[in-house]
Each structure stands twice: as structure tokens, then as C-alpha cells.
mmCIF file of C-alpha atoms in Angstrom:
data_model
loop_
_atom_site.group_PDB
_atom_site.id
_atom_site.type_symbol
_atom_site.label_atom_id
_atom_site.label_comp_id
_atom_site.label_asym_id
_atom_site.label_seq_id
_atom_site.Cartn_x
_atom_site.Cartn_y
_atom_site.Cartn_z
ATOM 1 C CA MET A 235 48.280 -60.264 -4.207
ATOM 2 C CA ASP A 236 50.507 -63.190 -3.577
ATOM 3 C CA SER A 237 48.038 -65.694 -2.949
ATOM 4 C CA SER A 238 50.816 -67.358 -0.493
ATOM 5 C CA ASN A 239 49.936 -64.613 1.889
ATOM 6 C CA SER A 240 46.527 -66.146 2.800
ATOM 7 C CA THR A 241 48.360 -69.221 4.205
ATOM 8 C CA GLU A 242 51.705 -68.168 5.434
ATOM 9 C CA ILE A 243 51.680 -67.199 9.128
ATOM 10 C CA ALA A 244 52.739 -64.106 10.322
ATOM 11 C CA HIS A 245 52.635 -64.528 14.293
ATOM 12 C CA ASP A 246 51.463 -67.914 16.071
ATOM 13 C CA TYR A 247 50.091 -67.727 19.734
ATOM 14 C CA PRO A 248 49.126 -71.029 20.531
ATOM 15 C CA PRO A 249 46.765 -72.044 21.824
ATOM 16 C CA PHE A 250 44.712 -68.552 21.423
ATOM 17 C CA PHE A 251 44.877 -67.510 17.749
ATOM 18 C CA LYS A 252 47.132 -67.188 14.306
ATOM 19 C CA ILE A 253 47.713 -64.091 12.329
ATOM 20 C CA TYR A 254 48.337 -64.726 8.464
ATOM 21 C CA LYS A 255 50.490 -62.354 6.309
ATOM 22 C CA ASP A 256 47.190 -61.145 4.553
ATOM 23 C CA GLY A 257 46.356 -59.809 7.922
ATOM 24 C CA ARG A 258 43.404 -62.675 8.576
ATOM 25 C CA ILE A 259 43.159 -63.692 12.202
ATOM 26 C CA GLU A 260 42.254 -67.206 13.014
ATOM 27 C CA ARG A 261 40.931 -67.785 16.331
ATOM 28 C CA ILE A 262 41.748 -71.330 17.609
ATOM 29 C CA ALA A 263 39.962 -71.034 21.102
ATOM 30 C CA GLY A 264 37.074 -69.754 22.564
ATOM 31 C CA ILE A 265 35.180 -69.387 19.348
ATOM 32 C CA GLU A 266 32.000 -71.376 20.046
ATOM 33 C CA ILE A 267 28.880 -69.334 21.123
ATOM 34 C CA ILE A 268 25.173 -70.144 22.435
ATOM 35 C CA PRO A 269 22.296 -68.031 22.634
ATOM 36 C CA PRO A 270 20.677 -66.930 26.148
ATOM 37 C CA SER A 271 18.103 -69.161 27.271
ATOM 38 C CA LEU A 272 16.053 -70.178 30.120
ATOM 39 C CA ASP A 273 18.170 -72.733 31.980
ATOM 40 C CA SER A 274 16.474 -75.863 32.907
ATOM 41 C CA LYS A 275 18.616 -76.770 35.543
ATOM 42 C CA THR A 276 19.014 -73.611 37.550
ATOM 43 C CA GLY A 277 15.852 -71.614 36.320
ATOM 44 C CA VAL A 278 18.179 -68.693 35.589
ATOM 45 C CA GLU A 279 16.798 -66.619 32.833
ATOM 46 C CA SER A 280 19.220 -64.692 30.301
ATOM 47 C CA LYS A 281 19.038 -62.180 27.504
ATOM 48 C CA ASP A 282 21.254 -60.363 25.031
ATOM 49 C CA VAL A 283 21.158 -56.301 24.895
ATOM 50 C CA VAL A 284 23.085 -54.090 22.921
ATOM 51 C CA ILE A 285 24.722 -51.197 24.689
ATOM 52 C CA SER A 286 26.585 -49.296 21.905
ATOM 53 C CA PRO A 287 25.341 -49.919 18.173
ATOM 54 C CA GLU A 288 28.131 -47.829 17.171
ATOM 55 C CA THR A 289 30.854 -49.925 18.657
ATOM 56 C CA GLY A 290 28.608 -53.231 19.165
ATOM 57 C CA VAL A 291 29.393 -53.315 23.139
ATOM 58 C CA SER A 292 26.693 -55.662 24.184
ATOM 59 C CA ALA A 293 26.056 -57.848 27.290
ATOM 60 C CA ARG A 294 24.263 -60.803 28.344
ATOM 61 C CA LEU A 295 22.004 -60.357 31.333
ATOM 62 C CA TYR A 296 21.076 -63.015 34.027
ATOM 63 C CA ILE A 297 18.229 -63.093 36.726
ATOM 64 C CA PRO A 298 17.315 -65.929 38.848
ATOM 65 C CA LYS A 299 14.044 -67.552 39.328
ATOM 66 C CA THR A 300 13.544 -65.675 42.714
ATOM 67 C CA THR A 301 12.641 -62.822 40.987
ATOM 68 C CA LYS A 302 9.491 -64.401 40.022
ATOM 69 C CA GLU A 303 8.472 -64.962 43.427
ATOM 70 C CA SER A 304 9.926 -61.920 45.165
ATOM 71 C CA GLN A 305 10.154 -57.908 44.485
ATOM 72 C CA LYS A 306 13.439 -57.732 46.520
ATOM 73 C CA LYS A 307 16.048 -56.107 44.963
ATOM 74 C CA LEU A 308 19.387 -58.310 44.496
ATOM 75 C CA PRO A 309 22.828 -57.607 44.811
ATOM 76 C CA LEU A 310 24.292 -56.687 41.001
ATOM 77 C CA LEU A 311 27.226 -58.486 39.801
ATOM 78 C CA VAL A 312 29.094 -57.142 36.731
ATOM 79 C CA TYR A 313 31.458 -59.661 35.125
ATOM 80 C CA PHE A 314 34.252 -59.377 32.511
ATOM 81 C CA HIS A 315 35.245 -62.865 30.807
ATOM 82 C CA GLY A 316 38.755 -63.984 30.222
ATOM 83 C CA GLY A 317 40.991 -64.805 27.229
ATOM 84 C CA GLY A 318 44.152 -62.652 27.280
ATOM 85 C CA PHE A 319 42.243 -60.011 25.986
ATOM 86 C CA CYS A 320 42.209 -61.664 22.494
ATOM 87 C CA ILE A 321 39.791 -64.638 22.688
ATOM 88 C CA GLU A 322 36.489 -65.977 24.452
ATOM 89 C CA THR A 323 33.306 -63.903 24.553
ATOM 90 C CA ALA A 324 30.504 -63.326 27.111
ATOM 91 C CA PHE A 325 28.582 -65.792 25.005
ATOM 92 C CA SER A 326 30.958 -68.767 25.267
ATOM 93 C CA PRO A 327 29.282 -71.929 26.933
ATOM 94 C CA GLN A 328 31.766 -71.924 29.671
ATOM 95 C CA TYR A 329 30.962 -68.379 30.610
ATOM 96 C CA HIS A 330 27.280 -68.946 30.087
ATOM 97 C CA ASN A 331 27.172 -72.080 32.039
ATOM 98 C CA TYR A 332 29.236 -70.514 34.775
ATOM 99 C CA LEU A 333 26.897 -67.267 35.078
ATOM 100 C CA ASN A 334 24.022 -69.707 35.379
ATOM 101 C CA SER A 335 25.323 -71.657 38.212
ATOM 102 C CA PHE A 336 26.918 -68.412 40.058
ATOM 103 C CA VAL A 337 23.317 -66.522 39.795
ATOM 104 C CA ALA A 338 21.511 -69.447 40.986
ATOM 105 C CA GLU A 339 23.875 -70.071 44.078
ATOM 106 C CA ALA A 340 24.204 -66.186 44.859
ATOM 107 C CA ASN A 341 21.114 -65.042 44.087
ATOM 108 C CA VAL A 342 22.044 -62.052 42.221
ATOM 109 C CA VAL A 343 21.166 -60.249 38.862
ATOM 110 C CA ALA A 344 24.397 -60.509 36.710
ATOM 111 C CA VAL A 345 25.546 -58.540 33.592
ATOM 112 C CA SER A 346 28.135 -60.200 31.569
ATOM 113 C CA VAL A 347 30.096 -57.547 29.610
ATOM 114 C CA GLU A 348 30.734 -58.183 25.845
ATOM 115 C CA TYR A 349 33.905 -55.734 25.113
ATOM 116 C CA ARG A 350 35.930 -55.924 21.814
ATOM 117 C CA ARG A 351 39.121 -57.548 21.576
ATOM 118 C CA ALA A 352 42.509 -57.492 20.455
ATOM 119 C CA PRO A 353 44.377 -57.520 18.244
ATOM 120 C CA GLU A 354 41.948 -55.960 16.037
ATOM 121 C CA HIS A 355 40.962 -53.693 18.720
ATOM 122 C CA PRO A 356 43.801 -53.399 20.994
ATOM 123 C CA VAL A 357 44.244 -52.868 24.779
ATOM 124 C CA PRO A 358 42.890 -50.173 25.834
ATOM 125 C CA ILE A 359 39.708 -50.540 23.906
ATOM 126 C CA ALA A 360 38.633 -53.301 26.303
ATOM 127 C CA TYR A 361 38.763 -50.790 29.263
ATOM 128 C CA ASP A 362 36.678 -48.193 27.420
ATOM 129 C CA ASP A 363 34.198 -50.751 26.218
ATOM 130 C CA SER A 364 33.997 -51.893 29.796
ATOM 131 C CA TRP A 365 33.590 -48.332 31.194
ATOM 132 C CA THR A 366 30.779 -47.707 28.597
ATOM 133 C CA ALA A 367 29.157 -50.742 29.710
ATOM 134 C CA LEU A 368 29.288 -49.757 33.490
ATOM 135 C CA LYS A 369 27.696 -46.335 32.369
ATOM 136 C CA TRP A 370 24.909 -47.983 30.717
ATOM 137 C CA VAL A 371 24.201 -49.929 33.732
ATOM 138 C CA ALA A 372 24.401 -46.981 36.016
ATOM 139 C CA SER A 373 21.915 -45.369 33.596
ATOM 140 C CA HIS A 374 19.216 -47.773 35.153
ATOM 141 C CA THR A 375 19.393 -46.170 38.818
ATOM 142 C CA ASP A 376 16.443 -44.279 40.104
ATOM 143 C CA GLY A 377 13.996 -46.350 38.006
ATOM 144 C CA LYS A 378 15.477 -45.007 34.802
ATOM 145 C CA GLY A 379 17.044 -46.611 31.871
ATOM 146 C CA PRO A 380 16.015 -48.922 29.120
ATOM 147 C CA ASP A 381 16.207 -52.666 30.617
ATOM 148 C CA GLU A 382 13.322 -53.425 32.840
ATOM 149 C CA TRP A 383 15.558 -56.366 34.537
ATOM 150 C CA LEU A 384 17.863 -53.834 35.888
ATOM 151 C CA LYS A 385 15.344 -51.490 36.815
ATOM 152 C CA ASN A 386 13.216 -54.014 38.612
ATOM 153 C CA HIS A 387 15.315 -56.557 40.296
ATOM 154 C CA ALA A 388 19.053 -54.818 40.653
ATOM 155 C CA ASP A 389 19.898 -53.033 43.787
ATOM 156 C CA PHE A 390 22.344 -50.579 42.955
ATOM 157 C CA GLU A 391 23.440 -49.788 46.685
ATOM 158 C CA SER A 392 25.137 -53.641 46.463
ATOM 159 C CA VAL A 393 27.243 -53.695 43.024
ATOM 160 C CA PHE A 394 30.215 -56.058 42.651
ATOM 161 C CA PHE A 395 32.655 -56.371 39.613
ATOM 162 C CA ALA A 396 34.394 -59.780 38.931
ATOM 163 C CA GLY A 397 36.412 -61.435 36.300
ATOM 164 C CA ASP A 398 38.822 -64.018 35.482
ATOM 165 C CA SER A 399 42.264 -63.712 34.041
ATOM 166 C CA ALA A 400 42.054 -60.760 31.734
ATOM 167 C CA GLY A 401 38.484 -60.098 32.951
ATOM 168 C CA ALA A 402 39.831 -59.813 36.566
ATOM 169 C CA ASN A 403 42.606 -57.449 35.019
ATOM 170 C CA ILE A 404 39.355 -55.197 33.805
ATOM 171 C CA ALA A 405 37.581 -55.603 37.035
ATOM 172 C CA HIS A 406 40.770 -54.230 38.833
ATOM 173 C CA HIS A 407 40.729 -51.433 36.338
ATOM 174 C CA MET A 408 37.137 -50.575 36.383
ATOM 175 C CA GLY A 409 37.378 -50.473 40.395
ATOM 176 C CA LEU A 410 40.346 -47.872 39.949
ATOM 177 C CA ARG A 411 38.041 -45.959 37.590
ATOM 178 C CA VAL A 412 35.015 -45.717 39.908
ATOM 179 C CA GLY A 413 37.406 -44.701 42.878
ATOM 180 C CA LEU A 414 38.934 -42.270 40.622
ATOM 181 C CA GLU A 415 35.928 -40.809 38.621
ATOM 182 C CA GLY A 416 32.803 -42.135 40.637
ATOM 183 C CA LEU A 417 29.826 -44.000 39.066
ATOM 184 C CA ALA A 418 27.039 -41.827 39.663
ATOM 185 C CA GLY A 419 24.182 -43.718 41.619
ATOM 186 C CA VAL A 420 26.156 -46.738 42.255
ATOM 187 C CA LYS A 421 27.715 -48.127 45.099
ATOM 188 C CA LEU A 422 30.574 -50.356 44.443
ATOM 189 C CA ASP A 423 30.632 -52.870 47.570
ATOM 190 C CA GLY A 424 33.544 -55.182 46.329
ATOM 191 C CA ILE A 425 35.569 -56.803 43.494
ATOM 192 C CA VAL A 426 36.480 -60.221 42.770
ATOM 193 C CA LEU A 427 39.764 -61.350 40.877
ATOM 194 C CA VAL A 428 39.980 -64.975 39.813
ATOM 195 C CA HIS A 429 43.480 -65.760 38.550
ATOM 196 C CA ALA A 430 44.341 -62.377 37.738
ATOM 197 C CA TYR A 431 46.205 -61.579 34.855
ATOM 198 C CA PHE A 432 49.013 -59.388 35.957
ATOM 199 C CA TRP A 433 52.601 -59.560 35.251
ATOM 200 C CA GLY A 434 55.771 -57.687 35.411
ATOM 201 C CA LYS A 435 59.503 -57.545 33.982
ATOM 202 C CA GLU A 436 61.019 -59.008 37.256
ATOM 203 C CA PRO A 437 60.114 -62.378 38.641
ATOM 204 C CA ILE A 438 58.396 -62.424 41.944
ATOM 205 C CA GLY A 439 57.956 -65.318 44.465
ATOM 206 C CA GLY A 440 58.309 -68.655 42.922
ATOM 207 C CA GLU A 441 57.605 -67.176 39.279
ATOM 208 C CA ASP A 442 59.333 -68.804 36.297
ATOM 209 C CA THR A 443 62.665 -67.332 35.692
ATOM 210 C CA ASP A 444 63.284 -68.672 32.185
ATOM 211 C CA ALA A 445 63.733 -65.858 29.859
ATOM 212 C CA GLU A 446 62.046 -67.537 26.806
ATOM 213 C CA LYS A 447 58.743 -68.249 28.695
ATOM 214 C CA ARG A 448 58.700 -64.724 30.342
ATOM 215 C CA GLY A 449 59.228 -63.394 26.754
ATOM 216 C CA LYS A 450 56.335 -65.146 25.306
ATOM 217 C CA VAL A 451 54.207 -63.507 28.135
ATOM 218 C CA GLU A 452 55.449 -60.158 27.158
ATOM 219 C CA ALA A 453 55.323 -60.832 23.390
ATOM 220 C CA LEU A 454 51.190 -61.514 23.915
ATOM 221 C CA TRP A 455 50.853 -58.645 26.246
ATOM 222 C CA ARG A 456 52.793 -56.150 23.600
ATOM 223 C CA PHE A 457 50.748 -57.751 20.615
ATOM 224 C CA SER A 458 47.312 -57.022 22.781
ATOM 225 C CA CYS A 459 48.633 -53.642 23.629
ATOM 226 C CA PRO A 460 50.726 -52.196 21.049
ATOM 227 C CA ALA A 461 50.990 -48.888 22.524
ATOM 228 C CA THR A 462 52.258 -50.276 26.046
ATOM 229 C CA SER A 463 55.053 -48.734 27.863
ATOM 230 C CA GLY A 464 56.149 -52.537 28.461
ATOM 231 C CA ILE A 465 55.475 -55.400 30.946
ATOM 232 C CA ASP A 466 55.703 -53.080 33.573
ATOM 233 C CA ASP A 467 52.968 -50.823 32.162
ATOM 234 C CA PRO A 468 50.307 -50.056 34.939
ATOM 235 C CA TYR A 469 47.827 -51.773 32.815
ATOM 236 C CA ILE A 470 49.473 -55.151 33.441
ATOM 237 C CA ASN A 471 51.434 -54.349 36.680
ATOM 238 C CA PRO A 472 49.600 -52.779 39.247
ATOM 239 C CA GLY A 473 52.718 -52.556 41.389
ATOM 240 C CA THR A 474 53.832 -49.483 39.178
ATOM 241 C CA ASP A 475 50.537 -47.611 39.497
ATOM 242 C CA PRO A 476 50.635 -44.826 41.731
ATOM 243 C CA LYS A 477 46.976 -44.609 42.136
ATOM 244 C CA LEU A 478 46.245 -48.026 43.616
ATOM 245 C CA GLY A 479 45.466 -47.234 46.712
ATOM 246 C CA SER A 480 42.208 -45.406 44.899
ATOM 247 C CA LEU A 481 40.393 -48.518 44.266
ATOM 248 C CA GLY A 482 36.609 -47.642 44.704
ATOM 249 C CA CYS A 483 35.183 -50.341 46.785
ATOM 250 C CA LYS A 484 35.871 -51.354 50.469
ATOM 251 C CA ARG A 485 36.396 -55.238 49.887
ATOM 252 C CA VAL A 486 38.476 -57.086 47.752
ATOM 253 C CA LEU A 487 38.666 -60.964 47.263
ATOM 254 C CA ILE A 488 41.536 -62.673 45.470
ATOM 255 C CA CYS A 489 41.345 -66.172 44.225
ATOM 256 C CA ILE A 490 44.471 -68.257 43.093
ATOM 257 C CA ALA A 491 45.349 -71.585 42.028
ATOM 258 C CA GLU A 492 48.308 -73.336 43.629
ATOM 259 C CA LYS A 493 49.788 -74.394 39.997
ATOM 260 C CA ASP A 494 48.517 -71.211 38.063
ATOM 261 C CA MET A 495 51.856 -69.574 36.855
ATOM 262 C CA LEU A 496 50.141 -66.065 37.629
ATOM 263 C CA LYS A 497 49.551 -67.201 41.306
ATOM 264 C CA ASP A 498 52.184 -65.063 42.793
ATOM 265 C CA ARG A 499 50.938 -61.926 41.126
ATOM 266 C CA GLY A 500 47.714 -62.536 43.177
ATOM 267 C CA TRP A 501 49.547 -62.713 46.607
ATOM 268 C CA TYR A 502 51.609 -59.710 45.198
ATOM 269 C CA TYR A 503 48.338 -57.766 44.464
ATOM 270 C CA SER A 504 47.142 -58.288 48.180
ATOM 271 C CA GLU A 505 50.483 -57.241 49.658
ATOM 272 C CA LEU A 506 50.302 -53.915 47.344
ATOM 273 C CA LEU A 507 47.021 -53.011 48.308
ATOM 274 C CA GLY A 508 48.193 -53.227 52.019
ATOM 275 C CA LYS A 509 51.008 -50.679 50.954
ATOM 276 C CA SER A 510 49.137 -48.505 48.996
ATOM 277 C CA GLY A 511 46.885 -46.744 51.327
ATOM 278 C CA TYR A 512 43.804 -48.539 50.374
ATOM 279 C CA ARG A 513 41.749 -48.761 53.602
ATOM 280 C CA GLY A 514 39.496 -51.725 52.670
ATOM 281 C CA VAL A 515 39.395 -55.246 53.311
ATOM 282 C CA VAL A 516 41.496 -57.990 51.351
ATOM 283 C CA GLU A 517 40.962 -61.746 51.230
ATOM 284 C CA VAL A 518 42.694 -64.171 49.276
ATOM 285 C CA MET A 519 41.622 -68.071 48.669
ATOM 286 C CA GLU A 520 43.903 -70.244 47.215
ATOM 287 C CA ALA A 521 42.963 -73.479 45.476
ATOM 288 C CA LYS A 522 45.073 -76.223 46.202
ATOM 289 C CA GLY A 523 46.358 -78.728 43.253
ATOM 290 C CA GLU A 524 44.677 -76.346 40.372
ATOM 291 C CA ASP A 525 45.722 -74.591 37.495
ATOM 292 C CA HIS A 526 44.666 -71.329 35.435
ATOM 293 C CA VAL A 527 41.073 -70.834 35.252
ATOM 294 C CA PHE A 528 40.300 -74.485 36.459
ATOM 295 C CA HIS A 529 36.805 -73.750 37.704
ATOM 296 C CA LEU A 530 35.658 -73.079 33.937
ATOM 297 C CA MET A 531 37.158 -76.398 32.719
ATOM 298 C CA ASN A 532 35.731 -78.345 35.370
ATOM 299 C CA SER A 533 32.943 -76.796 37.057
ATOM 300 C CA THR A 534 31.612 -79.566 38.941
ATOM 301 C CA CYS A 535 34.791 -80.739 40.924
ATOM 302 C CA GLU A 536 35.177 -79.868 44.541
ATOM 303 C CA ASN A 537 37.376 -77.082 44.291
ATOM 304 C CA SER A 538 35.284 -75.270 41.658
ATOM 305 C CA VAL A 539 32.226 -75.717 43.885
ATOM 306 C CA ALA A 540 33.949 -74.460 46.875
ATOM 307 C CA LEU A 541 35.158 -71.392 44.965
ATOM 308 C CA LEU A 542 31.587 -70.814 43.593
ATOM 309 C CA LYS A 543 30.280 -70.829 47.145
ATOM 310 C CA ARG A 544 33.230 -68.489 48.515
ATOM 311 C CA ILE A 545 32.622 -65.995 45.991
ATOM 312 C CA ALA A 546 28.629 -66.191 46.589
ATOM 313 C CA SER A 547 29.258 -65.828 50.384
ATOM 314 C CA PHE A 548 31.676 -62.781 49.799
ATOM 315 C CA ILE A 549 29.023 -61.099 47.859
ATOM 316 C CA ASN A 550 26.144 -61.886 50.013
ATOM 317 C CA GLN A 551 27.925 -60.865 53.166
ATOM 318 C CA GLY A 552 25.743 -58.361 55.247
ATOM 319 C CA GLN A 553 22.801 -59.177 53.058
ATOM 320 C CA ALA A 554 19.562 -59.461 54.962
#
């Protein structure tokens, strides 16, 4: 074998990863992981569980300190991390710290899903893994299932899906699948889409019209999902999905950031839901002066705290 293949780059997708001619993949961002813990700041406890030994699908579970003081069942949040389907994990420091803060603020039980990533495992594998995780979660209704935290503390009548970027894309598709197929024993109250990774061939709103920049977005999508029909595939462009109105929840919160290149897709998604026959309530929150996933980069800034509290309020609306 030509040793130069081990150093020659075949594809470069900064700042995410590089692929060498020998097939080796070098992830640049989102590679650090930290273990579960009892968080000293929030009192939130976490642990890791294996959902499917065959595929490696797993999750990090979180419970607030209030579970030690009360037997009351709490809303259940299923979270899908972002990273363009290619980087980051449920065990990344930024996601671990964010879920600690969120679980403490909202007083919920959380399941952060670890799905397999592209390009080794191309989309739609991330969707399939996420659905596997949801079925595992649903197996705990009626006091069944293997995990004591979910059996003892989660209210399956008050379930929410959330995610950022590609994770918001996944949360959307899981909400659709619940609407189309159902998820026995689970009542999906709402979904939260933060800076959702949606796109399309034609620019909308104030989107950049530069062909080269749009081409890079499309190239990354095609790399993540080689079998795609293109950038107007319903996987990435909900505007082309005739089933959009089947979303299986009664409330949707769309969070966008003023400087995010995906901002207009968030507004467009809210408009699409209104035209699709969806009968639920749609809310939009825009963070002024902020960019993509700012709340993960600077979790203590004023806008990040406001976003955290808004999502917590959305989940706890109607809670006794």
C-alpha cells in the first residue's frame, strides 16, 4: 500500500473532520468526552446505559436532586445532540454541562441519545438509532423496562423531544415518526428545535445566495447522506415533505439566532407548519446578536440563560 495515502487528504470539511485517501477519518472538533457524574454545582446525577449492544447505541441519563426528596413523576426530555451528523457525542463536555444545567432548571428527567455518526454510519442511520432509543425509553411505561431511574421518576404522559442543529433535525423527524406510527405508552407533548439544521436548493428570506457557500452546505449534506435525493430531500428540507402536518405533538418551540445562517429556515419551518394542516401551537424565540449554538459556546451569557429558561418554561407549562 502506498504510505502516502495515510497522509494525503481526500476530503477536508473544516472545522469538522478530514478524510484521508486510505479511508481514515480524523475528527477535529467534538472529540472530547467526559464521564457521567454527580454534578457538584447542580446536584444533578448522570449515568450511561447501553441500549443496543449490537450497534452501540447508548444514552446518558440525568435526574435532578429533587428525585431524592419527592416521589413525584417528572417530565421526560429526550435530547439529540448536534454536530452535522458527523461530530460531537452525548458525552461531550458542552452537552454534559448543558444537560446538567437544564435538568436542574426545568426539574426534568433527561435521556441524551448517543447515535452513530456519519460518514462511517451515513444518514438515515442516525434516525434509526434515535428511534431505537425512543422505543427503549417507551419500554419503561407501566413500571416495566430495565432502568430504575426511568421507571421510578419519569412521567410518560409528559414527554418532550429536543435537540440543537442536526439534533433538532432528528427531533423533528422523531416527532413526525411518532405522529405516523405512534410510540406505545408515550404521550409526546412537544418538541424543541434549537437552530435546526434544515436547508434547501433555493435561498429563502435573507439567506446567502453565494453559490460556493451554498455548495459547501450541500456537499456536507451529501457526504453525511450519500443516498440522498439532494438538498431538497425531506430529510433536510421539511418544505418538501407531504407528511409534515402529521407531527405527533401538540406544541412546538423553534429557537433561532439572529446571526445564524440557518435562521431563515427556522422561520420557514414555522410557516410550513401553519400551512401543513398541523393543528398544534407553534412558538418562535429569536436571540438577538447571537450565532449558531451560542448557548453551548457561552452558557452563562444573558441570552443563553434566557434561552434555557424559555425552554424550561415551555416544558413545564401546565405542570402542577
